[in-house]
mmCIF file of C-alpha atoms in Angstrom:
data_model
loop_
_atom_site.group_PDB
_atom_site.id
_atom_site.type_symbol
_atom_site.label_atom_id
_atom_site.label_comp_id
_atom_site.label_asym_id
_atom_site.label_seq_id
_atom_site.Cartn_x
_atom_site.Cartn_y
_atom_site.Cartn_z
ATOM 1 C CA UNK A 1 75.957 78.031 108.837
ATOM 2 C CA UNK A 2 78.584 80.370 110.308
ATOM 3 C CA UNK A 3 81.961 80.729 108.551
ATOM 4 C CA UNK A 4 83.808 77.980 111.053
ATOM 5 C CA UNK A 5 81.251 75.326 109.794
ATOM 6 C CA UNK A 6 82.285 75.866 106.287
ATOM 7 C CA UNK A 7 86.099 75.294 106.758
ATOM 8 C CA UNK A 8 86.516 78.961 106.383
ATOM 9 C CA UNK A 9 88.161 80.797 109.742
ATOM 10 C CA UNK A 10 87.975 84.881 108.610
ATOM 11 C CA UNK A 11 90.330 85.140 112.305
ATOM 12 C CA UNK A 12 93.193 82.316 111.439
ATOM 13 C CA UNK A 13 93.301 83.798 107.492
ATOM 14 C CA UNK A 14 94.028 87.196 109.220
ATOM 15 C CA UNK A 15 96.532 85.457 112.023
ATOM 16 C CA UNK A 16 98.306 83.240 109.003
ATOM 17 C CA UNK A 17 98.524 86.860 107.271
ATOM 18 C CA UNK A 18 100.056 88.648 110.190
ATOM 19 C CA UNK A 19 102.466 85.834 110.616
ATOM 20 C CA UNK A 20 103.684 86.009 107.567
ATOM 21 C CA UNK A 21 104.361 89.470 107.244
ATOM 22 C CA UNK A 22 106.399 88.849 110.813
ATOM 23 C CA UNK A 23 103.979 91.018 113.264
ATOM 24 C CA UNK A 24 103.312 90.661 116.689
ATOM 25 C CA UNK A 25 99.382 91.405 117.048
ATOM 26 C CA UNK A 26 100.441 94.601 119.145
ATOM 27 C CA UNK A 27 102.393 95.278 116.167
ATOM 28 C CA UNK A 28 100.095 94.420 114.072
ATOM 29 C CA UNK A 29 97.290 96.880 116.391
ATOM 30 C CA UNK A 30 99.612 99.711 116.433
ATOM 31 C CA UNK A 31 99.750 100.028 112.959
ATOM 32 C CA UNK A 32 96.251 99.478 112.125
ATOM 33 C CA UNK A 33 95.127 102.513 115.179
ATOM 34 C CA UNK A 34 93.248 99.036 116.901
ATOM 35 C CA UNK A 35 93.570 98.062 119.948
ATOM 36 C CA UNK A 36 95.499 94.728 120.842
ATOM 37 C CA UNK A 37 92.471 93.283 122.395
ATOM 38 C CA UNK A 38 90.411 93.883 119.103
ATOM 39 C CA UNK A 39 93.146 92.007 117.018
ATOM 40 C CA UNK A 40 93.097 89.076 119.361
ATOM 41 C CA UNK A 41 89.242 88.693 119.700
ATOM 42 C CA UNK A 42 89.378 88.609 115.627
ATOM 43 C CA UNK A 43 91.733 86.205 114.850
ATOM 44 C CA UNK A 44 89.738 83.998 117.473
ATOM 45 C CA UNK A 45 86.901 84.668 115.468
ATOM 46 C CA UNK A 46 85.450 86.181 118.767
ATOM 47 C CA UNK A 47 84.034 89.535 116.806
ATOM 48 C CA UNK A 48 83.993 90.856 113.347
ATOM 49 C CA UNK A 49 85.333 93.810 111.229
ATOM 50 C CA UNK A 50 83.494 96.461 109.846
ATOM 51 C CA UNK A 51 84.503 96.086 105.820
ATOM 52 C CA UNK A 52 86.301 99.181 106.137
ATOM 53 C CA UNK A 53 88.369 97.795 109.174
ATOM 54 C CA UNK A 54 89.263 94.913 107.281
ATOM 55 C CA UNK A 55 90.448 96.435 104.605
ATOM 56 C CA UNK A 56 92.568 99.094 106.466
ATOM 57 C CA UNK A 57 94.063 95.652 108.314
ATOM 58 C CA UNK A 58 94.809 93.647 104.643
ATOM 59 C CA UNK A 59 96.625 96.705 103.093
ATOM 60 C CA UNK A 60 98.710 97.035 106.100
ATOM 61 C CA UNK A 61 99.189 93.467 105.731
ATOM 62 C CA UNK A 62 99.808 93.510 101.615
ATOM 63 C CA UNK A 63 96.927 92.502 100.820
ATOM 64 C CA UNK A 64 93.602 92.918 99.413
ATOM 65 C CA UNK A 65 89.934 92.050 99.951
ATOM 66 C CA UNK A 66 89.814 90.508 96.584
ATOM 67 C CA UNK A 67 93.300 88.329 97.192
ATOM 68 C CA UNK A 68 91.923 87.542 100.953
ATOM 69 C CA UNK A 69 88.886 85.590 99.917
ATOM 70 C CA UNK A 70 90.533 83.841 96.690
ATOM 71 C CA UNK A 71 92.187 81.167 95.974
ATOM 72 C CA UNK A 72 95.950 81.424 95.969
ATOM 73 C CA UNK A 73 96.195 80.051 92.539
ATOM 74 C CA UNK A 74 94.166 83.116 91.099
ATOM 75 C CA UNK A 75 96.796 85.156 92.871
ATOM 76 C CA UNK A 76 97.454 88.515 90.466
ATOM 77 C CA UNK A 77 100.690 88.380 87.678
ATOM 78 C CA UNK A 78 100.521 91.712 86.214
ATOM 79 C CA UNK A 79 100.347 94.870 87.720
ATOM 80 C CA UNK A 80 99.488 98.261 86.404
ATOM 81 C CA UNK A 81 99.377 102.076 87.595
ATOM 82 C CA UNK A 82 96.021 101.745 88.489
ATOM 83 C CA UNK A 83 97.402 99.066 91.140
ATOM 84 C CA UNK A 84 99.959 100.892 92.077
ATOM 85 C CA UNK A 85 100.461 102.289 95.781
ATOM 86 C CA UNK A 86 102.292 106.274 96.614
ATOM 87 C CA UNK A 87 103.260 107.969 99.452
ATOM 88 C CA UNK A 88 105.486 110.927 99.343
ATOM 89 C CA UNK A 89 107.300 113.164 102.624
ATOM 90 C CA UNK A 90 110.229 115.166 102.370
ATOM 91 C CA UNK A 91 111.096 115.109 98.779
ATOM 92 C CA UNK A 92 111.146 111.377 98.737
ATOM 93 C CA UNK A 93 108.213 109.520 96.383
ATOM 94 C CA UNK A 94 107.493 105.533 96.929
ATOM 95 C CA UNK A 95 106.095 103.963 94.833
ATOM 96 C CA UNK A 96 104.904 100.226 95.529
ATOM 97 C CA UNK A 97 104.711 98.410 91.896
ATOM 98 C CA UNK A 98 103.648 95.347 93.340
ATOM 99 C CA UNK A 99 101.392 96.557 96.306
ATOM 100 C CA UNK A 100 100.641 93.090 97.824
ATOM 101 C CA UNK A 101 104.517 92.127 97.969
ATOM 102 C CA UNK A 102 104.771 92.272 101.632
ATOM 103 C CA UNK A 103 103.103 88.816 101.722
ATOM 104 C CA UNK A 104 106.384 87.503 99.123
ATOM 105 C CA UNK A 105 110.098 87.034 99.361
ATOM 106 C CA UNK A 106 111.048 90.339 97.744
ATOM 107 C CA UNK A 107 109.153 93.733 97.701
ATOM 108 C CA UNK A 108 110.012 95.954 94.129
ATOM 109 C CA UNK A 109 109.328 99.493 94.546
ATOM 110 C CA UNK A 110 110.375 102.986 92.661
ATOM 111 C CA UNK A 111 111.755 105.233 94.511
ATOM 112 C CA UNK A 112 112.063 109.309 93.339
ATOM 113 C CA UNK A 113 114.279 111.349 94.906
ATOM 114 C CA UNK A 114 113.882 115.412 94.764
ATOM 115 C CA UNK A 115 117.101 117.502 94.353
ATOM 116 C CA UNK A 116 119.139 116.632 97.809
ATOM 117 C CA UNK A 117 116.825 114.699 98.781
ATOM 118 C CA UNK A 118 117.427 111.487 101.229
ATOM 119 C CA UNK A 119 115.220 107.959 102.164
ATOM 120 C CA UNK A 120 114.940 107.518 105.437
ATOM 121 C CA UNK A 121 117.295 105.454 106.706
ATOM 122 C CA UNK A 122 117.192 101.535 107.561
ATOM 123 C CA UNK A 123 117.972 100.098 110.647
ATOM 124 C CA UNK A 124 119.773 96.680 110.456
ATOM 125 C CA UNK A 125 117.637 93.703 109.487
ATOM 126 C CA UNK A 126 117.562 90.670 107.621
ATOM 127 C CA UNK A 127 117.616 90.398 104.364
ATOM 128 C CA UNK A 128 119.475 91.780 100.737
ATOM 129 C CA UNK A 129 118.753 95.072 98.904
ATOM 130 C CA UNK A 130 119.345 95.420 95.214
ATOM 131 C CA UNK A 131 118.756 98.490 93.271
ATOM 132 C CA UNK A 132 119.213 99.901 89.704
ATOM 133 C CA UNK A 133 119.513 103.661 88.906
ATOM 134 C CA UNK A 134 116.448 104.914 86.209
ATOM 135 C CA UNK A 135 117.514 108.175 86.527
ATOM 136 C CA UNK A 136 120.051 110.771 88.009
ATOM 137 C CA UNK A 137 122.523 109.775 90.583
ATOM 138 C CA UNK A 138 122.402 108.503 94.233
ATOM 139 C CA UNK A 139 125.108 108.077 96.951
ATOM 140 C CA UNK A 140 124.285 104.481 98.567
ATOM 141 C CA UNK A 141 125.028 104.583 102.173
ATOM 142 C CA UNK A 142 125.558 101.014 103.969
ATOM 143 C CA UNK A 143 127.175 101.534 107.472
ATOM 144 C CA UNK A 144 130.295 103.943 107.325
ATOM 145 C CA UNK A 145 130.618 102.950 103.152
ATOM 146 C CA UNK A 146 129.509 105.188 100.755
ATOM 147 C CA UNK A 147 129.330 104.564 97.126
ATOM 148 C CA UNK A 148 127.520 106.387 94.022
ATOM 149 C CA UNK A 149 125.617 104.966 91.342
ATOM 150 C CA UNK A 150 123.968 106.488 88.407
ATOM 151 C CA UNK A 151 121.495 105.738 85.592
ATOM 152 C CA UNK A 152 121.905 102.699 84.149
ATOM 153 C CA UNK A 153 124.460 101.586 87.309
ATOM 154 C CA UNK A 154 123.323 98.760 89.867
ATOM 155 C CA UNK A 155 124.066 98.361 93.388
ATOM 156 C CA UNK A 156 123.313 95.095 95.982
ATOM 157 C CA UNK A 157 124.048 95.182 99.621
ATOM 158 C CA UNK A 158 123.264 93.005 102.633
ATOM 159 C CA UNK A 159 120.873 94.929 104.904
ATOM 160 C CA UNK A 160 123.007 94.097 108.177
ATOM 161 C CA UNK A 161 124.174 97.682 108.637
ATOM 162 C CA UNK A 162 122.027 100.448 108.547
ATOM 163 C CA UNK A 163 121.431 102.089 104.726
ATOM 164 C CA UNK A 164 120.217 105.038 103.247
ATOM 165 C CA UNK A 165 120.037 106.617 99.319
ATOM 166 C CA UNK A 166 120.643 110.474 99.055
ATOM 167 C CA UNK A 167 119.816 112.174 95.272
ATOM 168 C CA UNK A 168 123.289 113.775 94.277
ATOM 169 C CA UNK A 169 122.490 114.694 91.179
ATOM 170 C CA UNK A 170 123.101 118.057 90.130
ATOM 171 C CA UNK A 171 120.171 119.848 90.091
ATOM 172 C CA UNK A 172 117.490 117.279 88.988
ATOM 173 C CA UNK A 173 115.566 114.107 90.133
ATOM 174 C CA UNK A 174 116.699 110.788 90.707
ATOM 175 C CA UNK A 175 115.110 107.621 90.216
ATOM 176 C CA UNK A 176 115.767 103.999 91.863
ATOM 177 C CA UNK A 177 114.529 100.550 91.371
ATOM 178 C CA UNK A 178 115.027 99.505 94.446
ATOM 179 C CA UNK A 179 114.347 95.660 95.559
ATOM 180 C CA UNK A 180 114.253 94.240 99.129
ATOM 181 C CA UNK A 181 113.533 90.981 100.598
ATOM 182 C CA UNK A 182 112.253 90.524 102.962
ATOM 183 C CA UNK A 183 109.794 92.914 102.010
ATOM 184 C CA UNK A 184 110.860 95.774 104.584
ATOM 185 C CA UNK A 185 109.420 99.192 103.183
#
């Protein structure tokens, strides 16, 4: 019995996914180093991935292999470091605390700034950003506004304007819990 037989489509999962996270398959192919072509014959369950292909294509996606093939009602509640996701350029340290939030309304990461250092910044796009300062200080640029916000200090903008955090604290780290939704990082 092949997997259409059985109710289960592997290639309209993967398009429902893609959809979701608001991808074009090109997109979608860019990001994954596939080619267009590839993404289309798999979502019409016209070839298969290698395991290490699909996996590559749920992470970019915010998912896992694990979440893919289970039942949304087993979906994961608690996260730890081991789940956690990094990548760190230029003095700047992300830090996805809930690594399969591009699939949900809001994406929660930690972000560390070095001394000076800046995210890069946001174009415009849809969606809220709400942060609270863990640590140090951070100027919060939104458009031609800036503000500053330290530890213990909030800040909430709409993401229509393009926005940026730069570390101003004197001579130390600082770090950001910093919420968007739609998922965007």
């Amino acid at each position: 019995m092949n997997g259409n037989e059985s109710g289960f489509s592997l290639g309209g999962k993967l398009r429902d996914l893609r959809l979701k996270n608001g991808l074009t398959q090109e997109e979608l192919a860019d990001r994954a180093e596939l080619s267009k072509g590839f993404i289309s014959q798999l979502e019409n369950d016209l070839t298969s991935p290698s395991i290490a292909t699909l996996i590559d294509i749920l992470t970019l996606l915010g998912s896992s292999l694990k979440e893919f093939f289970s039942d949304d009602d087993e979906s994961q509640l608690v996260f730890t470091p081991e789940d956690f996701f990094e990548k760190e350029s230029d003095g700047v340290k992300i830090t996805w605390i809930v690594p399969t939030a591009q699939k949900n309304e809001l994406e929660p990461i930690i972000v560390e700034l070095a001394d000076g250092a800046c995210t890069d910044a946001d174009i415009p796009h849809e969606g809220e950003e709400f942060g609270y300062v863990l640590q140090g200080e951070v100027e919060i640029t939104v458009g031609d506004r800036k503000a500053r916000a330290k530890a213990g200090e909030t800040f909430y903008y709409p993401s229509d304007r393009k926005h940026y955090l730069k570390n101003v604290a004197k001579g130390g780290m600082s770090k950001v819990l910093w919420i968007s939704t739609p998922p965007s990082f």
